[in-house]
Every structure is written in C-alpha cells, then in structure tokens.
Amino acid sequence: MFPRDFVWGAATSAYQIEGGWQADGKGASIWDTFCHEKSGVFENQNGDVACNSYELWNKDLECIQQLGLTHYRLSFSWSRLLPDGTPKNVNQRGVQYYNRVINDLLACKVSVMVTLYHFDLPQAIQNLGGWKSPGVAALFNDYAKFCFETFGDRVKLWITINEPHTCAKLGHEVGLHAPGLKEKGTAAYMVGHNMLRAHAMAWHSYNSVYRATQKGEVSLALNSDWFEPLDPSCHEDVTSAERDLAFTLGWFAWPIFVTGDYPDIMRSAIETQSKMMGYSGDMRLPRFSKDDPPVLGTADFFALNYYTSRKVTSGGCGDQMLSMKRDLNVEEVLDPSWPVCGVSWLAVVPCGLRKLLKYIKDVFNNPKVYITENGFAQVGPVQIEDVDRCEFYKSTISEVAKAMEEDGVNVCGYFAWSLMDNFEWADGFSVRFGLFHVDFSDAELSRTIYQSGQEYAKIIAKSKSASPI
C-alpha cells in the first residue's frame, strides 16, 4: 500500500502531443526542422499535428480526470513561449495556452509537474550552436526565469531538462534524434556538460529569487536502465556493469548528488581511450568552472525515467575511432527470460526498477524520488484490451511498493508514460505507450481508454482509499 499523499501521475511532452507547430506565433524547434528535412523518422512522420492537444486540450483534461490522477506532467514548448528563444520576444498566445492548461488542471484538483525542456530546442538557438555552445546555459536560464516568473505561483514541481543523456547521445553522437549530429566521442560530452551548467544556473535562480515565495521544488529527469553483470562471479563483468551505470546515470547524477564532478570511473575510462588516440581527456569530458554556479546540490528530488534492464559483460566495441561506445567498452545483452514488448530494446523487467531505486538510495544519499516516466510499448494492430500492459503496471507498481516498504526507498510518486499514444520520436506513431489510444486516422483524433488505463485508474482509486504504509 502507498501513503495517502503518494503522487499518481501520467506524463507527456509538448512536441509529442501538441501539434500546432506554427500556430499563433510559435517558433520552429529542432524537431520541426529534423522531421521536415526527413532525417530518418519512421515513414517520414512528424509532430506537426500529433494529438493536436493545442486545440484539443479539453479532451486531454477529460482523460486525466477519467484516470483520477493527482498530478499531470507536461512540458512547455520553449519556442511556443519564446519564438526566438529569448524573453525579448514573448508569444502571449503561448503564455495563454499554458495558463489555461495549468488553471484547468488546478480547478480539477490535479497538480502540475512542468518540464522546461523535453528535446525541443528552439531552432533559433540551434542556429547559434545549440547545446554545444557554452552560451546556451545562460539562454536556458533566462527561459527558466521567465517560466518561474510567469507560472511559478501555481507550479510547485519543476523539471529543468528531461533525459540529458538521451539528448546528448541520440542527438549528437548517434544522430537518431534532433538535431541529428553524428560527432562521435566529442559533442555528446560537451552537450551533457552544458545541460548540467544550464540546469545548475536555473536551480540557483529559483533558489535565490523564487523559492521563498513560490515554495516549489526543482530537479532534472534522468533516464537509466538497470545494469547488472552477466556473470556476477566474473570481476570484469562486475566492473563493466558499474561502468555502464556510471556512464548512464552517474554522468549526471554524480555531479549533482555526490561530488560536483563526473564519476572517477567515467573520467578515467575516457582519459584512457583519449591517450590511446592522442587526445586529452579534459578536451572531451570538460571540467566544471569555478566561474559557473556550483552543480553539487542542485536537485530538490531525484527524478527517474526507467524502462528496461540489461545484463553487461566486458568489451564488444569494434569502433576504431573515438566514440562513446569505445569509451564505455561494454556489451549489453538481454536475459532470454525477459519478455520484450513492442520495440526490440524494451525488455519488460519490473524488478529492475526496484533494484535501481535501491541503488539510487544507497549511492545518492537517500533522496526523495519521483518516477517521472515508466511505460510499456505496443506495436502492430491496436489492442484496446491490452492484457500484457495491465500486468506490466500491476507488477511494476508492486515492485515500487516493495522498494518503499522493504528497501526503505523514499519514493514519493509515479508517472506513467504516457497519458496517450503520441509521436514517439524516431519511431513516429508506430509505437504506442498510451493509457488512452489516439486514432490518428480519425480527423477528430478520438481518445479511447485502453484496458491498462482502466487498470491504472483502479490502482489509483484503491491507493487513495487505503490506509497509509
């Protein structure tokens, strides 16, 4: 059982649901550009319309009420609010839209968690160098302060940046996400560094200017699989799993929660590979400057996005040039006993979430934790009676309860990904994570609750009526 004040939510992001890509003065984002240039998204699909939440917000609100959520996690489109990325040019229609969303939710007794950045950088800022440019941190801080000033009287949970690991790696190393760069072994580390600098600046701005009156909390959402050694008795497999955790979760959590710098295991691995290739490690994984606000301590809670797990063994990298893969130097494999849902990478491992939560408690000083994304994919023919996903939610939430009751992890909330089927980045509309099905072939974009949505609503209702832990 869960405490009466446990947070039950569902999550979405602006580009994935809003549509209205150039409506009412909105500026272009890097995902608008990436999709319109046909850069590799499934069937050249795009988020120009998506779920059309910009016009159909009332339908989304009905879905939220039907589930009985206590909280809703959404993201702001930076370029809808500030078309050129700066507060010099405010789009009041964008402000009105998010004011309406927030006010409607609060009127329905649903609290709001807002993500400031969920992958959709204004194209105007990308034109200045994007996340590779050191100056982006100050621009993000200006945007964050604008949002705190404009919406912070009603928003009490803020996420600055969603999944910096994904943005850095898939956007700048692999090129699967916008802006589609493939600058292996260099750009991703710089992007991650500037995202941490941007986050820290925004947290300090909130802490010094807004916290006393607004009384909110600020963090960033970190994604990680659970990694464990393929052979627990093999020292190389054990150290490989530790290195995988360091390069994925530790990359961003270590500077914020532990030391103010990157994990030693990560820095030493990069330095080793750099020297072999004739480079300086500091040129690739930067040092934090004393001229910037300190990054250590800049999170009021730990926000975790968890989807799957991997077994890890050493080696497996055939890259002859600099790359993140060469730096990491591990091979990840799926346990054949794990079922795979929808997409090939998504093995269903609810117990991995419990293990990762225990790891976070032990390594990152027992923080307050919100699970800000977790979900189950469906592909192929639509199955409204999605029995497998029903079982997934029941077993996953059971593992969260065990983490709380038996392991003493301070989990405060759980957000399902996603409220409804939406534009799943490089997979377009071919992969469905929703608690509600969206019929993209219907001009009305009708929403229909999946059986898993009904199951999640039952779990929430039961929790609200039960005695606390």
Coordinates of C-alpha atoms in Angstrom, one line a residue:
M1 CA 0.0 0.0 0.0
F2 CA 1.0 3.6 -0.6
P3 CA 0.8 6.7 1.5
R4 CA -2.4 8.8 1.1
D5 CA -0.2 11.7 -0.3
F6 CA 1.5 9.5 -2.8
V7 CA 1.6 11.2 -6.2
W8 CA -0.1 9.3 -9.1
G9 CA 0.5 10.8 -12.5
A10 CA 0.9 10.4 -16.2
A11 CA 3.3 12.3 -18.4
T12 CA 3.5 13.8 -21.9
S13 CA 5.7 16.3 -23.7
A14 CA 5.0 19.3 -25.9
Y15 CA 6.3 18.2 -29.3
Q16 CA 4.9 14.7 -28.9
I17 CA 1.3 15.8 -28.4
E18 CA 0.6 19.5 -29.1
G19 CA 0.7 19.9 -32.8
G20 CA 0.1 23.5 -33.9
W21 CA 3.7 23.6 -34.9
Q22 CA 3.5 27.1 -36.3
A23 CA 0.1 28.2 -34.8
D24 CA -0.4 31.6 -33.2
G25 CA 3.2 32.8 -33.4
K26 CA 5.1 29.7 -32.3
G27 CA 8.7 29.5 -33.5
A28 CA 10.3 26.5 -35.0
S29 CA 12.1 23.9 -32.9
I30 CA 14.9 21.5 -33.8
W31 CA 12.3 18.6 -34.0
D32 CA 10.3 20.6 -36.6
T33 CA 13.4 21.0 -38.6
F34 CA 14.6 17.4 -38.1
C35 CA 11.3 16.0 -39.2
H36 CA 10.7 18.3 -42.1
E37 CA 14.2 17.5 -43.5
K38 CA 13.2 13.8 -43.5
S39 CA 16.1 12.8 -41.3
G40 CA 15.1 9.2 -40.6
V41 CA 11.8 9.3 -38.6
F42 CA 9.6 6.3 -39.3
E43 CA 7.8 6.8 -42.6
N44 CA 8.9 10.5 -42.5
Q45 CA 6.2 11.2 -39.9
N46 CA 6.2 14.4 -37.9
G47 CA 4.6 16.2 -34.9
D48 CA 3.0 19.0 -37.0
V49 CA -0.4 17.9 -35.7
A50 CA 0.4 14.9 -33.4
C51 CA -2.5 14.6 -30.9
N52 CA -3.5 18.2 -31.6
S53 CA -3.5 19.0 -27.9
Y54 CA -3.0 22.6 -28.7
E55 CA -6.6 22.7 -29.9
L56 CA -8.0 19.6 -28.1
W57 CA -6.8 20.3 -24.6
N58 CA -10.3 19.7 -23.2
K59 CA -10.2 16.1 -24.5
D60 CA -6.9 15.6 -22.7
L61 CA -8.3 17.0 -19.5
E62 CA -11.2 14.6 -19.7
C63 CA -8.7 11.7 -20.0
I64 CA -6.8 13.0 -16.9
Q65 CA -10.0 13.2 -14.9
Q66 CA -11.1 9.7 -16.0
L67 CA -7.9 8.2 -14.6
G68 CA -8.2 10.0 -11.3
L69 CA -4.7 11.4 -11.5
T70 CA -3.4 13.5 -8.6
H71 CA -0.7 15.0 -10.9
Y72 CA 0.0 15.6 -14.6
R73 CA 3.5 16.0 -16.0
L74 CA 3.6 18.1 -19.2
S75 CA 6.4 20.1 -20.9
F76 CA 6.4 23.6 -22.2
S77 CA 7.5 24.3 -25.8
W78 CA 10.3 26.8 -25.4
S79 CA 9.7 28.1 -28.9
R80 CA 5.9 28.4 -28.3
L81 CA 6.6 30.7 -25.4
L82 CA 9.7 32.5 -26.8
P83 CA 9.8 32.0 -30.6
D84 CA 13.4 33.1 -30.9
G85 CA 14.4 31.5 -27.6
T86 CA 14.8 34.8 -25.7
P87 CA 12.4 36.7 -23.4
K88 CA 12.9 39.7 -25.7
N89 CA 10.1 38.2 -27.9
V90 CA 7.3 36.7 -25.8
N91 CA 4.5 34.9 -27.6
Q92 CA 1.4 35.8 -25.5
R93 CA -0.8 33.2 -27.2
G94 CA 1.6 30.6 -26.0
V95 CA 1.5 32.0 -22.4
Q96 CA -2.3 32.0 -22.6
Y97 CA -2.3 28.3 -23.7
Y98 CA -0.2 27.1 -20.8
N99 CA -2.0 29.3 -18.3
R100 CA -5.3 27.7 -19.5
V101 CA -3.8 24.2 -19.1
I102 CA -2.4 24.9 -15.6
N103 CA -5.6 26.6 -14.4
D104 CA -7.9 23.9 -15.8
L105 CA -5.8 21.2 -14.0
L106 CA -5.8 23.0 -10.7
A107 CA -9.6 23.6 -11.0
C108 CA -9.9 19.8 -11.3
K109 CA -7.7 19.3 -8.2
V110 CA -4.8 18.0 -10.4
S111 CA -1.4 19.3 -9.5
V112 CA 1.2 20.1 -12.2
M113 CA 4.8 19.0 -12.8
V114 CA 6.3 21.1 -15.6
T115 CA 9.3 20.1 -17.7
L116 CA 11.0 23.2 -19.2
Y117 CA 13.0 21.2 -21.8
H118 CA 11.9 17.9 -23.4
F119 CA 14.1 17.6 -26.5
D120 CA 12.7 20.6 -28.5
L121 CA 15.3 23.3 -28.6
P122 CA 14.2 26.5 -30.5
Q123 CA 15.8 26.4 -33.9
A124 CA 16.9 29.9 -33.4
I125 CA 19.2 28.8 -30.6
Q126 CA 20.4 25.7 -32.5
N127 CA 21.5 28.2 -35.2
L128 CA 23.8 29.8 -32.5
G129 CA 25.4 26.4 -31.8
G130 CA 22.7 24.8 -29.7
W131 CA 23.7 22.7 -26.7
K132 CA 27.3 22.5 -28.0
S133 CA 27.7 26.2 -27.3
P134 CA 28.7 27.3 -23.8
G135 CA 26.3 30.3 -24.2
V136 CA 23.2 28.1 -24.3
A137 CA 23.3 27.7 -20.5
A138 CA 22.6 31.4 -19.9
L139 CA 19.9 31.4 -22.6
F140 CA 18.2 28.5 -20.8
N141 CA 18.5 30.2 -17.5
D142 CA 16.7 33.3 -19.0
Y143 CA 14.0 31.0 -20.3
A144 CA 13.7 29.2 -16.9
K145 CA 13.4 32.5 -15.0
F146 CA 10.7 33.7 -17.4
C147 CA 8.7 30.5 -16.7
F148 CA 9.3 30.7 -12.9
E149 CA 8.1 34.3 -13.0
T150 CA 5.1 33.6 -15.3
F151 CA 3.8 30.3 -14.0
G152 CA 5.6 29.6 -10.7
D153 CA 2.8 30.9 -8.5
R154 CA 0.9 27.7 -9.5
V155 CA 3.6 25.2 -10.5
K156 CA 5.3 23.5 -7.5
L157 CA 7.2 20.8 -9.2
W158 CA 9.7 21.7 -11.9
I159 CA 11.9 19.6 -14.2
T160 CA 14.6 21.7 -15.9
I161 CA 15.8 19.2 -18.5
N162 CA 14.4 15.8 -19.5
E163 CA 16.9 13.0 -20.1
P164 CA 20.1 14.9 -20.9
H165 CA 21.7 11.5 -21.6
T166 CA 19.3 10.9 -24.4
C167 CA 19.6 14.4 -25.8
A168 CA 23.4 14.2 -25.8
K169 CA 23.8 10.7 -27.1
L170 CA 21.0 10.3 -29.6
G171 CA 21.0 13.9 -30.8
H172 CA 24.8 14.5 -31.0
E173 CA 26.6 11.1 -31.1
V174 CA 24.3 8.7 -32.9
G175 CA 22.1 11.2 -34.8
L176 CA 18.8 9.4 -34.3
H177 CA 17.2 12.4 -32.6
A178 CA 17.3 16.1 -33.5
P179 CA 19.5 17.9 -34.3
G180 CA 20.8 14.7 -35.9
L181 CA 24.5 15.2 -35.3
K182 CA 27.0 12.3 -35.5
E183 CA 30.1 13.9 -33.9
K184 CA 31.3 10.8 -32.2
G185 CA 33.3 10.9 -29.0
T186 CA 33.2 14.7 -28.6
A187 CA 29.9 16.5 -29.0
A188 CA 27.8 14.5 -26.6
Y189 CA 30.1 15.2 -23.6
M190 CA 30.1 18.9 -24.3
V191 CA 26.3 18.8 -24.7
G192 CA 25.9 17.0 -21.4
H193 CA 28.2 19.4 -19.7
N194 CA 26.3 22.5 -21.0
M195 CA 23.0 20.9 -19.9
L196 CA 24.3 20.4 -16.4
R197 CA 25.5 24.0 -16.4
A198 CA 22.1 25.2 -17.6
H199 CA 20.3 23.1 -15.0
A200 CA 22.5 24.4 -12.2
M201 CA 22.0 28.0 -13.3
A202 CA 18.2 27.6 -13.4
W203 CA 18.2 25.8 -10.0
H204 CA 20.2 28.6 -8.4
S205 CA 17.9 31.2 -9.9
Y206 CA 14.9 29.5 -8.5
N207 CA 16.6 29.0 -5.1
S208 CA 17.7 32.6 -4.7
V209 CA 14.8 34.5 -6.3
Y210 CA 11.6 32.4 -6.3
R211 CA 11.7 29.6 -3.7
A212 CA 10.9 31.7 -0.7
T213 CA 7.6 32.9 -2.2
Q214 CA 6.6 30.1 -4.6
K215 CA 7.7 27.2 -2.3
G216 CA 8.3 24.8 -5.2
E217 CA 10.9 22.2 -6.0
V218 CA 13.3 21.8 -8.9
S219 CA 15.2 18.9 -10.4
L220 CA 16.0 17.3 -13.7
A221 CA 14.8 13.9 -15.1
L222 CA 17.5 11.3 -15.5
N223 CA 16.9 8.1 -17.6
S224 CA 18.7 4.9 -16.8
D225 CA 18.3 1.2 -17.4
W226 CA 19.3 -1.1 -14.5
F227 CA 22.6 -2.8 -15.4
E228 CA 23.9 -5.9 -13.7
P229 CA 26.8 -8.2 -14.5
L230 CA 26.1 -11.1 -16.9
D231 CA 28.2 -13.3 -14.6
P232 CA 28.2 -11.9 -11.1
S233 CA 31.3 -14.1 -10.2
C234 CA 33.3 -12.5 -13.1
H235 CA 35.2 -9.4 -11.9
E236 CA 35.3 -7.9 -15.4
D237 CA 31.5 -8.3 -15.8
V238 CA 31.0 -6.6 -12.4
T239 CA 33.2 -3.6 -13.3
S240 CA 31.6 -3.4 -16.7
A241 CA 28.1 -3.1 -15.1
E242 CA 29.5 -0.4 -12.7
R243 CA 31.0 1.5 -15.7
D244 CA 27.6 1.3 -17.6
L245 CA 25.8 2.8 -14.6
A246 CA 28.4 5.5 -14.3
F247 CA 28.2 6.4 -18.0
T248 CA 24.4 6.5 -18.0
L249 CA 23.0 7.6 -14.6
G250 CA 26.2 8.7 -12.9
W251 CA 27.2 11.0 -15.8
F252 CA 24.5 13.5 -14.5
A253 CA 23.6 12.3 -11.0
W254 CA 27.2 12.1 -9.7
P255 CA 27.9 15.8 -10.2
I256 CA 24.6 16.8 -8.7
F257 CA 24.2 14.4 -5.8
V258 CA 27.7 13.3 -4.8
T259 CA 30.8 15.2 -5.7
G260 CA 30.2 18.1 -8.0
D261 CA 32.2 16.3 -10.7
Y262 CA 31.8 13.4 -13.0
P263 CA 32.3 9.8 -11.7
D264 CA 36.0 8.9 -11.5
I265 CA 35.3 5.6 -13.3
M266 CA 33.8 7.6 -16.2
R267 CA 36.6 10.2 -16.4
S268 CA 39.4 7.6 -16.1
A269 CA 37.8 5.4 -18.9
I270 CA 37.6 8.5 -21.2
E271 CA 41.2 9.6 -20.4
T272 CA 42.5 6.1 -21.1
Q273 CA 40.8 5.9 -24.5
S274 CA 41.8 9.5 -25.3
K275 CA 45.5 8.9 -24.6
M276 CA 45.4 5.9 -26.9
M277 CA 44.1 8.0 -29.7
G278 CA 46.3 11.0 -29.0
Y279 CA 43.7 13.3 -27.3
S280 CA 43.4 15.0 -24.0
G281 CA 40.7 13.6 -21.7
D282 CA 39.8 17.1 -20.5
M283 CA 39.2 18.2 -24.1
R284 CA 36.5 15.6 -24.3
L285 CA 34.9 15.5 -20.8
P286 CA 35.2 19.1 -19.6
R287 CA 36.0 20.3 -16.1
F288 CA 33.4 22.4 -14.2
S289 CA 34.5 26.0 -14.0
K290 CA 34.5 28.0 -10.7
D291 CA 33.0 30.8 -12.7
D292 CA 29.7 28.9 -13.0
P293 CA 27.3 28.3 -10.2
P294 CA 28.1 25.0 -8.5
V295 CA 26.3 22.0 -9.8
L296 CA 26.5 20.0 -6.5
G297 CA 23.2 20.0 -4.6
T298 CA 21.1 21.4 -7.4
A299 CA 18.2 19.0 -7.1
D300 CA 15.4 19.0 -4.6
F301 CA 14.4 15.5 -5.5
F302 CA 15.6 12.6 -7.8
A303 CA 13.5 12.3 -10.9
L304 CA 14.0 8.9 -12.6
N305 CA 12.8 7.7 -16.1
Y306 CA 13.1 3.9 -16.1
Y307 CA 12.0 1.5 -18.9
T308 CA 14.2 -1.6 -19.0
S309 CA 17.3 -3.5 -17.8
R310 CA 20.4 -5.1 -19.3
K311 CA 23.0 -7.8 -18.5
V312 CA 26.5 -6.4 -19.0
T313 CA 29.8 -8.0 -20.0
S314 CA 33.1 -6.5 -21.0
G315 CA 34.3 -5.5 -24.4
G316 CA 32.1 -5.8 -27.5
C317 CA 33.2 -2.5 -29.1
G318 CA 34.6 -2.6 -32.6
D319 CA 34.9 1.1 -33.0
Q320 CA 38.4 2.1 -34.3
M321 CA 37.7 5.9 -33.9
L322 CA 36.8 7.9 -30.8
S323 CA 33.3 7.2 -29.7
M324 CA 31.2 7.0 -26.5
K325 CA 30.8 3.3 -27.2
R326 CA 34.6 2.8 -27.3
D327 CA 35.0 4.8 -24.0
L328 CA 32.3 2.6 -22.3
N329 CA 33.7 -0.6 -23.8
V330 CA 30.9 -3.0 -22.6
E331 CA 28.4 -5.3 -24.3
E332 CA 24.8 -5.2 -23.2
V333 CA 22.6 -8.3 -23.6
L334 CA 19.1 -9.3 -22.8
D335 CA 18.3 -12.1 -20.5
P336 CA 16.3 -14.6 -22.6
S337 CA 13.8 -15.0 -19.8
W338 CA 12.8 -11.3 -20.1
P339 CA 9.7 -10.7 -22.3
V340 CA 10.1 -7.9 -24.9
C341 CA 7.3 -5.5 -25.6
G342 CA 6.8 -3.8 -28.9
V343 CA 10.2 -2.5 -29.7
S344 CA 13.3 -4.6 -29.6
W345 CA 15.1 -2.6 -26.9
L346 CA 12.3 -2.7 -24.4
A347 CA 12.6 -5.8 -22.3
V348 CA 10.0 -5.9 -19.5
V349 CA 11.9 -6.1 -16.2
P350 CA 9.8 -4.6 -13.3
C351 CA 12.3 -6.0 -10.7
G352 CA 15.0 -3.9 -12.4
L353 CA 13.2 -0.8 -11.3
R354 CA 13.3 -1.9 -7.7
K355 CA 17.0 -2.7 -7.9
L356 CA 17.7 0.7 -9.5
L357 CA 15.7 2.5 -6.8
K358 CA 17.7 0.7 -4.1
Y359 CA 20.9 1.7 -5.9
I360 CA 19.8 5.4 -6.0
K361 CA 19.0 5.3 -2.3
D362 CA 22.4 3.8 -1.4
V363 CA 24.6 5.8 -3.8
F364 CA 22.9 9.2 -4.0
N365 CA 22.3 9.8 -0.3
N366 CA 18.7 8.5 0.0
P367 CA 17.0 11.3 -1.9
K368 CA 13.3 11.8 -2.3
V369 CA 12.4 10.0 -5.6
Y370 CA 9.7 10.6 -8.3
I371 CA 9.5 8.0 -11.0
T372 CA 8.8 10.5 -13.8
E373 CA 8.4 8.0 -16.7
N374 CA 7.8 4.3 -16.9
G375 CA 5.8 2.5 -19.6
F376 CA 5.1 -0.4 -21.9
A377 CA 5.0 -0.2 -25.7
Q378 CA 2.5 -1.6 -28.2
V379 CA 3.2 -2.0 -31.9
G380 CA 1.2 -3.6 -34.7
P381 CA -2.6 -3.9 -34.6
V382 CA -4.2 -1.8 -31.8
Q383 CA -5.3 -3.9 -28.8
I384 CA -7.6 -1.9 -26.6
E385 CA -7.8 -4.9 -24.3
D386 CA -4.0 -4.8 -23.6
V387 CA -3.8 -7.5 -21.0
D388 CA 0.0 -7.6 -21.1
R389 CA 0.3 -3.9 -20.3
C390 CA -2.2 -4.3 -17.5
E391 CA 0.0 -7.0 -15.9
F392 CA 3.0 -4.7 -16.5
Y393 CA 1.5 -1.9 -14.5
K394 CA 0.4 -4.2 -11.7
S395 CA 3.8 -5.9 -11.4
T396 CA 5.8 -2.7 -11.7
I397 CA 3.8 -0.8 -9.1
S398 CA 4.1 -3.8 -6.8
E399 CA 7.9 -3.6 -7.2
V400 CA 7.8 0.1 -6.3
A401 CA 5.8 -0.7 -3.2
K402 CA 8.5 -3.3 -2.2
A403 CA 11.2 -0.7 -2.8
M404 CA 9.4 1.5 -0.3
E405 CA 8.4 -1.0 2.3
E406 CA 11.3 -3.5 2.3
D407 CA 14.2 -1.4 1.0
G408 CA 13.3 1.9 2.6
V409 CA 13.4 4.0 -0.6
N410 CA 11.7 7.3 -0.3
V411 CA 9.5 7.1 -3.4
C412 CA 7.0 10.0 -3.5
G413 CA 5.3 9.4 -6.8
Y414 CA 4.9 7.5 -10.1
F415 CA 4.1 8.9 -13.5
A416 CA 3.1 6.5 -16.3
W417 CA 4.4 7.2 -19.8
S418 CA 2.2 8.1 -21.4
L419 CA -1.3 9.7 -20.9
M420 CA -2.0 8.8 -24.5
D421 CA -0.5 7.5 -27.7
N422 CA 1.7 10.1 -29.3
F423 CA 4.7 10.9 -31.6
E424 CA 7.4 8.6 -30.3
W425 CA 10.4 10.5 -31.7
A426 CA 12.3 8.4 -34.3
D427 CA 9.5 5.7 -34.1
G428 CA 6.8 8.2 -35.1
F429 CA 3.4 6.9 -34.5
S430 CA 4.3 3.3 -34.9
V431 CA 4.9 2.7 -31.2
R432 CA 2.1 3.3 -28.7
F433 CA 2.7 3.9 -24.9
G434 CA -0.6 5.5 -24.1
L435 CA -3.1 4.8 -21.3
F436 CA -5.5 6.2 -24.0
H437 CA -5.5 5.1 -27.6
V438 CA -5.4 8.0 -30.1
D439 CA -6.8 7.2 -33.5
F440 CA -4.5 9.1 -35.8
S441 CA -6.6 8.1 -38.9
D442 CA -9.6 9.9 -37.4
A443 CA -9.8 13.7 -38.2
E444 CA -11.2 14.1 -34.6
L445 CA -8.1 12.2 -33.2
S446 CA -10.5 10.4 -30.8
R447 CA -9.2 9.2 -27.5
T448 CA -10.3 5.7 -26.2
I449 CA -9.1 4.3 -22.9
Y450 CA -7.1 1.1 -23.0
Q451 CA -7.9 -1.6 -20.5
S452 CA -4.5 -0.7 -19.0
G453 CA -5.8 2.8 -18.4
Q454 CA -8.8 1.4 -16.5
E455 CA -6.4 -0.8 -14.5
Y456 CA -4.2 2.1 -13.6
A457 CA -7.3 4.1 -12.6
K458 CA -8.3 1.2 -10.3
I459 CA -4.8 1.1 -8.7
I460 CA -5.0 4.9 -8.1
A461 CA -8.6 4.7 -6.6
K462 CA -7.6 1.8 -4.4
S463 CA -4.5 3.7 -3.2
K464 CA -6.5 6.8 -2.3
S465 CA -8.9 4.8 -0.2
A466 CA -6.4 2.6 1.5
S467 CA -4.6 3.1 4.8
P468 CA -1.1 4.6 4.5
I469 CA 2.1 2.4 4.8

